[in-house]
Amino acid sequence: MNHEATAIGYERPLILTILLTYNCNLKCSFCGQNDIRRNAKSLVENGFKMALELEQIELILDDAVASGIRHVNLWGGEPLLHPQIFEIIHAIKKRYMRCFMVTNGTKLEELAEQIVASKLDFLQVSIDAEGDKHDKVRNHKGLYAKIQRGINKINGMKRIFPIISSSTVIIPDNVDYLSDIADRVIEDGFSTSFFQLLMSYPKDVIQEYKERLVEDYGFSYDDFKVIDSFEGEDITPEQYKNGIGQANQMKERHGKLVTYPDIFQEPDDYKVYLQTRGPIPRDKTKGCWSIDHKINVQPNGDVVLCPDFPDFKLGNLFEQSIMDIWNSEKRIKFLEDFYGGKPLPICYKCCQLWDKEEFGSWKGAK
């Protein structure tokens, strides 16, 4: 596959990311999709789609193969709640594509046999804290024990795949215990432990983000469905310094089994994470994974610039091809702004920007 960099980005996408469904069986306080699920009934009545169907996904996969894509990431909501999830994985695998999935782990024990039989390549399980502390963060008693039983069951049946990683968002509740989390999950049978940055913003940054999308890119205030859910408590510089120290300790103990964003490489890197304006230092990041390498698809077929902030719509795969959207004027304008020193004010805190150490959870994809 030709995936060479050009003056305005990469010639072809590398990864197809599909948000299969907004449905979820947890109600995590920090989830950016809470407003969508809370207003699901009225949204659906107005034509909003909560999930993709198998036939639609087959069409998208055919387009992806024609575009040279060989990696598919499934997420939600909770993808294992999708009634056709294993037919979807089969559709991916029969096209000789690698399949990744992000899950909250609630269904692993129940569906372990089917997961192994599906030949899923990579399974990433969200873990926010060590053991019972995870249950408290996720508001679900007994969740970590359930996940552990599921991991043990899968590991007992599989030969090699799926490779299983934990994924931990660094939040105020766990920033002082990152090392404990890595130790615990590796002890409990996870292949790797991956850490992500917290994305939370004060009101003024959220408002500036909205104004930029409206004034610079022609969107309307009616387009914003999730950004307000990201208003919340930030991590202090002191906490980040402690987190950086723990990250280095984890790396010393576990080596390549632990990955985390490159913002932790030097003590002052967190200052870049805390900024909201100005160019992103190119010596700190190789660019944004999402805009450089991914096609991010929503349940209605919309392609969005960022999977976490679906306000920036680029097109729709039921109306345009992947490559038409990839080369669209709207995407090219954003690339020119982003790499020309005008990222959106939310961009500095995103793991899509900093997740380049050994390609994080996408190690080997390139």
Coordinates of C-alpha atoms in Angstrom, one line a residue:
M1 CA 0.0 0.0 0.0
N2 CA 1.3 3.4 -0.9
H3 CA 1.1 5.6 2.2
E4 CA 3.7 8.2 1.5
A5 CA 3.6 11.7 3.0
T6 CA 2.8 14.6 0.6
A7 CA 2.8 18.3 1.0
I8 CA -0.7 18.2 2.5
G9 CA -0.6 14.8 4.3
Y10 CA -0.6 11.2 3.4
E11 CA -1.8 9.9 0.0
R12 CA -4.1 7.2 1.4
P13 CA -5.7 6.3 4.8
L14 CA -4.2 3.6 6.8
I15 CA -7.0 2.7 9.2
L16 CA -10.8 2.5 9.0
T17 CA -12.4 3.3 12.4
I18 CA -16.0 2.4 12.7
L19 CA -18.2 3.6 15.5
L20 CA -20.6 0.6 15.3
T21 CA -23.2 1.7 17.9
Y22 CA -23.8 4.3 20.5
N23 CA -25.6 1.8 22.7
C24 CA -23.7 0.9 25.9
N25 CA -24.4 -1.0 29.1
L26 CA -22.4 1.4 31.4
K27 CA -23.0 4.9 32.4
C28 CA -19.6 6.4 33.0
S29 CA -19.6 10.0 34.2
F30 CA -16.8 11.1 31.9
C31 CA -18.1 9.6 28.7
G32 CA -18.4 12.1 25.8
Q33 CA -21.4 10.2 24.4
N34 CA -23.6 10.6 27.4
D35 CA -25.6 13.4 25.9
I36 CA -26.3 11.3 22.8
R37 CA -27.6 8.3 24.8
R38 CA -29.6 10.6 27.1
N39 CA -31.4 12.1 24.2
A40 CA -31.5 9.0 22.0
K41 CA -35.2 8.8 21.6
S42 CA -35.7 12.4 20.3
L43 CA -32.5 12.1 18.2
V44 CA -33.7 8.9 16.5
E45 CA -37.1 10.5 15.9
N46 CA -35.3 13.2 13.9
G47 CA -33.4 10.7 11.8
F48 CA -30.3 10.1 14.0
K49 CA -28.7 6.7 13.6
M50 CA -27.7 4.8 16.8
A51 CA -26.0 1.8 15.0
L52 CA -24.7 0.6 11.6
E53 CA -26.2 -2.5 10.0
L54 CA -24.1 -5.4 8.5
E55 CA -25.1 -4.6 4.9
Q56 CA -24.0 -1.0 5.3
I57 CA -20.7 -2.1 6.8
E58 CA -20.1 -4.6 3.9
L59 CA -20.3 -1.6 1.5
I60 CA -17.9 0.5 3.6
L61 CA -15.5 -2.4 3.8
D62 CA -15.5 -2.9 0.0
D63 CA -14.7 0.8 -0.4
A64 CA -11.9 0.5 2.2
V65 CA -10.3 -2.4 0.4
A66 CA -10.4 -0.5 -2.9
S67 CA -8.7 2.4 -1.1
G68 CA -5.9 0.2 0.2
I69 CA -6.9 0.0 3.8
R70 CA -6.0 -3.2 5.7
H71 CA -6.8 -2.2 9.3
V72 CA -10.2 -1.8 10.9
N73 CA -11.0 -0.6 14.4
L74 CA -14.4 -1.3 15.9
W75 CA -15.7 0.8 18.8
G76 CA -18.8 2.3 20.3
G77 CA -20.6 2.6 22.7
E78 CA -20.0 -1.0 23.4
P79 CA -19.4 -2.9 20.2
L80 CA -20.1 -6.3 21.7
L81 CA -23.7 -5.2 22.2
H82 CA -24.1 -5.0 18.4
P83 CA -26.4 -7.9 17.5
Q84 CA -24.3 -8.7 14.3
I85 CA -20.9 -8.1 15.9
F86 CA -19.4 -11.5 14.9
E87 CA -20.8 -11.3 11.4
I88 CA -19.1 -7.9 11.1
I89 CA -15.8 -9.3 12.3
H90 CA -16.2 -12.2 9.8
A91 CA -16.8 -9.7 7.0
I92 CA -13.6 -7.9 7.9
K93 CA -11.5 -11.0 8.2
K94 CA -12.8 -12.6 4.9
R95 CA -11.4 -9.4 3.2
Y96 CA -8.0 -10.2 4.7
M97 CA -8.0 -7.1 6.9
R98 CA -6.8 -6.9 10.5
C99 CA -9.5 -6.3 13.1
F100 CA -9.1 -4.3 16.3
M101 CA -11.8 -3.8 18.9
V102 CA -12.2 -1.5 21.9
T103 CA -14.5 -2.8 24.7
N104 CA -15.5 -2.0 28.2
G105 CA -15.1 -5.7 29.1
T106 CA -18.5 -6.4 30.4
K107 CA -19.3 -9.2 27.8
L108 CA -15.8 -10.8 27.6
E109 CA -16.6 -13.8 29.9
E110 CA -20.0 -14.4 28.2
L111 CA -18.6 -14.2 24.6
A112 CA -15.1 -15.5 25.1
E113 CA -15.5 -18.6 22.9
Q114 CA -17.0 -16.5 20.0
I115 CA -14.3 -13.8 20.4
V116 CA -11.5 -16.4 20.0
A117 CA -13.3 -18.2 17.1
S118 CA -13.8 -14.9 15.3
K119 CA -10.0 -14.5 14.8
L120 CA -10.1 -11.0 16.1
D121 CA -6.6 -9.7 16.0
F122 CA -6.5 -7.1 18.8
L123 CA -8.7 -6.5 21.8
Q124 CA -8.4 -3.3 23.9
V125 CA -10.2 -3.2 27.3
S126 CA -10.8 0.0 29.1
I127 CA -9.3 -0.1 32.6
D128 CA -9.4 3.1 34.7
A129 CA -8.0 1.9 38.0
E130 CA -6.6 -1.1 39.8
G131 CA -9.1 -3.8 40.8
D132 CA -12.2 -2.7 42.8
K133 CA -11.2 1.0 42.2
H134 CA -12.1 0.5 38.6
D135 CA -15.6 -0.5 39.6
K136 CA -16.1 2.8 41.4
V137 CA -14.9 4.9 38.5
R138 CA -17.2 3.0 36.1
N139 CA -20.2 2.8 38.5
H140 CA -20.5 -1.0 38.1
K141 CA -19.9 -3.3 41.1
G142 CA -17.8 -6.4 40.3
L143 CA -16.8 -5.1 36.9
Y144 CA -13.0 -5.7 37.2
A145 CA -13.5 -9.2 38.5
K146 CA -15.8 -9.9 35.6
I147 CA -13.2 -8.5 33.2
Q148 CA -10.5 -10.6 34.8
R149 CA -12.5 -13.8 34.4
G150 CA -13.1 -12.9 30.8
I151 CA -9.4 -12.3 30.1
N152 CA -8.5 -15.6 31.8
K153 CA -11.1 -17.5 29.7
I154 CA -9.9 -16.0 26.4
N155 CA -6.3 -16.6 27.3
G156 CA -7.1 -20.2 28.1
M157 CA -8.7 -20.8 24.7
K158 CA -6.6 -18.8 22.2
R159 CA -3.4 -19.8 20.5
I160 CA -2.1 -16.3 19.8
F161 CA -5.0 -14.0 19.0
P162 CA -6.5 -11.8 20.1
I163 CA -3.7 -9.8 21.6
I164 CA -5.2 -8.1 24.7
S165 CA -4.3 -4.7 25.9
S166 CA -5.6 -2.5 28.7
S167 CA -6.3 1.1 27.9
T168 CA -6.3 3.6 30.7
V169 CA -7.3 7.3 30.5
I170 CA -5.2 9.3 32.9
I171 CA -7.7 11.1 35.1
P172 CA -7.6 12.9 38.5
D173 CA -8.8 9.7 40.1
N174 CA -5.9 7.6 39.0
V175 CA -3.0 9.9 38.1
D176 CA -1.3 9.0 41.4
Y177 CA -1.6 5.3 40.9
L178 CA -0.6 4.7 37.3
S179 CA 2.2 2.3 38.2
D180 CA -0.2 0.1 40.3
I181 CA -2.5 -0.1 37.3
A182 CA 0.2 -1.3 34.9
D183 CA 1.5 -3.8 37.4
R184 CA -2.0 -5.2 38.1
V185 CA -3.2 -5.7 34.5
I186 CA 0.0 -7.3 33.3
E187 CA -0.2 -9.6 36.3
D188 CA -3.8 -10.4 35.4
G189 CA -3.0 -11.6 31.9
F190 CA -3.1 -8.5 29.7
S191 CA -0.4 -8.5 27.0
T192 CA 0.2 -4.8 27.2
S193 CA -0.8 -1.8 29.2
F194 CA -1.6 1.4 27.3
F195 CA -2.2 4.9 28.8
Q196 CA -4.1 7.7 27.2
L197 CA -4.4 11.4 28.0
L198 CA -7.4 13.0 29.6
M199 CA -9.5 15.3 27.4
S200 CA -11.4 17.8 29.5
Y201 CA -11.8 21.5 28.8
P202 CA -13.0 24.7 30.5
K203 CA -16.0 26.5 29.1
D204 CA -14.0 29.1 27.3
V205 CA -12.0 26.5 25.4
I206 CA -15.1 24.7 24.4
Q207 CA -16.7 28.0 23.2
E208 CA -13.6 28.9 21.2
Y209 CA -13.7 25.4 19.6
K210 CA -17.3 26.0 18.5
E211 CA -16.6 29.5 17.2
R212 CA -13.6 28.2 15.1
L213 CA -15.8 25.5 13.5
V214 CA -18.6 28.0 12.7
E215 CA -16.4 30.9 11.5
D216 CA -13.5 29.0 9.8
Y217 CA -15.2 25.9 8.5
G218 CA -18.9 26.8 7.9
F219 CA -20.6 24.6 10.6
S220 CA -23.5 25.7 12.7
Y221 CA -24.1 25.6 16.4
D222 CA -26.7 22.9 15.8
D223 CA -23.9 20.5 14.8
F224 CA -22.4 20.2 18.3
K225 CA -23.5 17.0 20.0
V226 CA -20.7 15.8 22.3
I227 CA -18.3 18.6 23.1
D228 CA -20.2 19.9 26.1
S229 CA -19.7 16.5 27.7
F230 CA -16.0 17.1 27.8
E231 CA -16.3 20.1 30.2
G232 CA -14.7 19.0 33.5
E233 CA -11.8 18.8 35.9
D234 CA -8.3 18.9 34.6
I235 CA -5.1 17.4 36.0
T236 CA -2.8 19.9 37.7
P237 CA 0.8 20.4 36.6
E238 CA 2.0 18.8 39.9
Q239 CA -0.1 15.7 39.2
Y240 CA 1.4 15.5 35.7
K241 CA 4.9 15.7 37.0
N242 CA 4.1 12.8 39.3
G243 CA 2.5 10.9 36.4
I244 CA 5.6 11.4 34.3
G245 CA 7.8 9.9 37.0
Q246 CA 5.5 6.9 37.3
A247 CA 5.5 6.4 33.6
N248 CA 9.3 6.2 33.6
Q249 CA 9.2 3.7 36.4
M250 CA 6.6 1.6 34.5
K251 CA 8.9 1.6 31.5
E252 CA 11.9 0.5 33.5
R253 CA 9.9 -2.5 35.0
H254 CA 7.9 -3.6 32.0
G255 CA 9.7 -2.3 28.9
K256 CA 7.6 -2.5 25.8
L257 CA 4.7 -4.0 27.6
V258 CA 3.8 -0.5 28.7
T259 CA 3.1 2.3 26.2
Y260 CA 2.0 5.9 26.8
P261 CA 1.9 9.2 24.9
D262 CA 5.2 10.8 24.1
I263 CA 4.2 13.8 26.2
F264 CA 5.9 12.0 29.0
Q265 CA 9.3 11.9 27.5
E266 CA 10.5 15.1 29.1
P267 CA 9.4 16.8 32.4
D268 CA 8.1 20.0 30.7
D269 CA 6.2 18.3 27.9
Y270 CA 3.0 18.6 29.8
K271 CA 3.1 22.4 29.2
V272 CA 2.4 21.7 25.5
Y273 CA -0.6 19.6 26.5
L274 CA -2.0 22.4 28.6
Q275 CA -1.8 25.1 25.8
T276 CA -4.8 26.0 23.6
R277 CA -3.3 28.2 20.9
G278 CA -0.2 28.4 18.7
P279 CA 1.7 25.8 16.6
I280 CA 2.4 22.4 18.0
P281 CA 6.1 21.9 18.3
R282 CA 7.1 19.4 15.6
D283 CA 9.9 18.0 17.7
K284 CA 7.3 16.8 20.2
T285 CA 4.9 15.0 17.8
K286 CA 4.9 13.4 14.3
G287 CA 1.4 14.7 13.7
C288 CA -2.2 13.6 14.4
W289 CA -3.0 10.0 13.9
S290 CA -6.6 10.8 13.2
I291 CA -6.2 13.3 10.4
D292 CA -3.1 11.7 8.9
H293 CA -4.0 8.0 8.9
K294 CA -7.7 7.4 9.7
I295 CA -11.1 7.4 8.1
N296 CA -13.6 7.7 11.1
V297 CA -17.1 6.5 10.4
Q298 CA -20.2 7.3 12.4
P299 CA -23.4 5.1 12.6
N300 CA -25.1 7.1 9.8
G301 CA -22.1 6.8 7.4
D302 CA -20.7 10.2 8.2
V303 CA -17.0 10.5 8.1
V304 CA -15.7 12.8 10.8
L305 CA -12.3 14.4 11.2
C306 CA -11.8 13.1 14.8
P307 CA -13.6 10.0 16.3
D308 CA -13.9 11.7 19.7
F309 CA -15.3 15.0 18.4
P310 CA -17.7 14.1 15.6
D311 CA -18.8 17.7 15.0
F312 CA -16.4 18.1 12.1
K313 CA -18.1 16.2 9.3
L314 CA -16.1 15.6 6.1
G315 CA -18.7 13.7 4.1
N316 CA -20.8 10.6 4.0
L317 CA -19.7 7.1 2.7
F318 CA -23.2 6.4 1.4
E319 CA -22.9 9.4 -0.9
Q320 CA -19.1 9.6 -1.6
S321 CA -16.1 7.3 -1.7
I322 CA -13.4 7.1 0.9
M323 CA -10.8 8.6 -1.4
D324 CA -13.1 11.5 -2.5
I325 CA -13.6 12.4 1.2
W326 CA -9.8 11.9 1.9
N327 CA -9.0 14.4 -0.9
S328 CA -11.8 16.8 -0.2
E329 CA -11.3 20.6 0.1
K330 CA -12.6 20.6 3.7
R331 CA -10.1 18.0 4.9
I332 CA -7.2 19.7 3.0
K333 CA -8.1 23.1 4.5
F334 CA -8.0 21.6 8.0
L335 CA -4.6 20.0 7.3
E336 CA -3.2 23.3 6.1
D337 CA -4.5 25.1 9.2
F338 CA -3.4 22.3 11.6
Y339 CA 0.1 22.0 10.3
G340 CA 0.3 25.8 9.6
G341 CA 0.1 26.6 13.3
K342 CA -3.7 26.9 13.8
P343 CA -4.9 23.6 15.4
L344 CA -8.3 23.6 17.1
P345 CA -8.0 24.5 20.8
I346 CA -9.0 21.0 21.8
C347 CA -6.3 19.3 19.7
Y348 CA -3.4 19.8 22.2
K349 CA -4.8 17.3 24.7
C350 CA -5.7 14.5 22.3
C351 CA -4.0 11.1 22.2
Q352 CA -4.4 11.0 18.4
L353 CA -1.7 13.7 18.5
W354 CA 0.7 12.2 21.1
D355 CA 0.2 8.5 20.5
K356 CA 3.3 7.8 18.6
E357 CA 5.6 5.8 20.9
E358 CA 5.9 2.6 19.0
F359 CA 2.6 3.6 17.5
G360 CA 0.9 2.9 20.8
S361 CA -1.9 0.4 20.4
W362 CA -1.3 0.5 16.6
K363 CA 2.2 -0.8 16.9
G364 CA 3.2 -2.4 13.5
A365 CA 0.2 -1.0 11.6
K366 CA 2.4 1.1 9.3

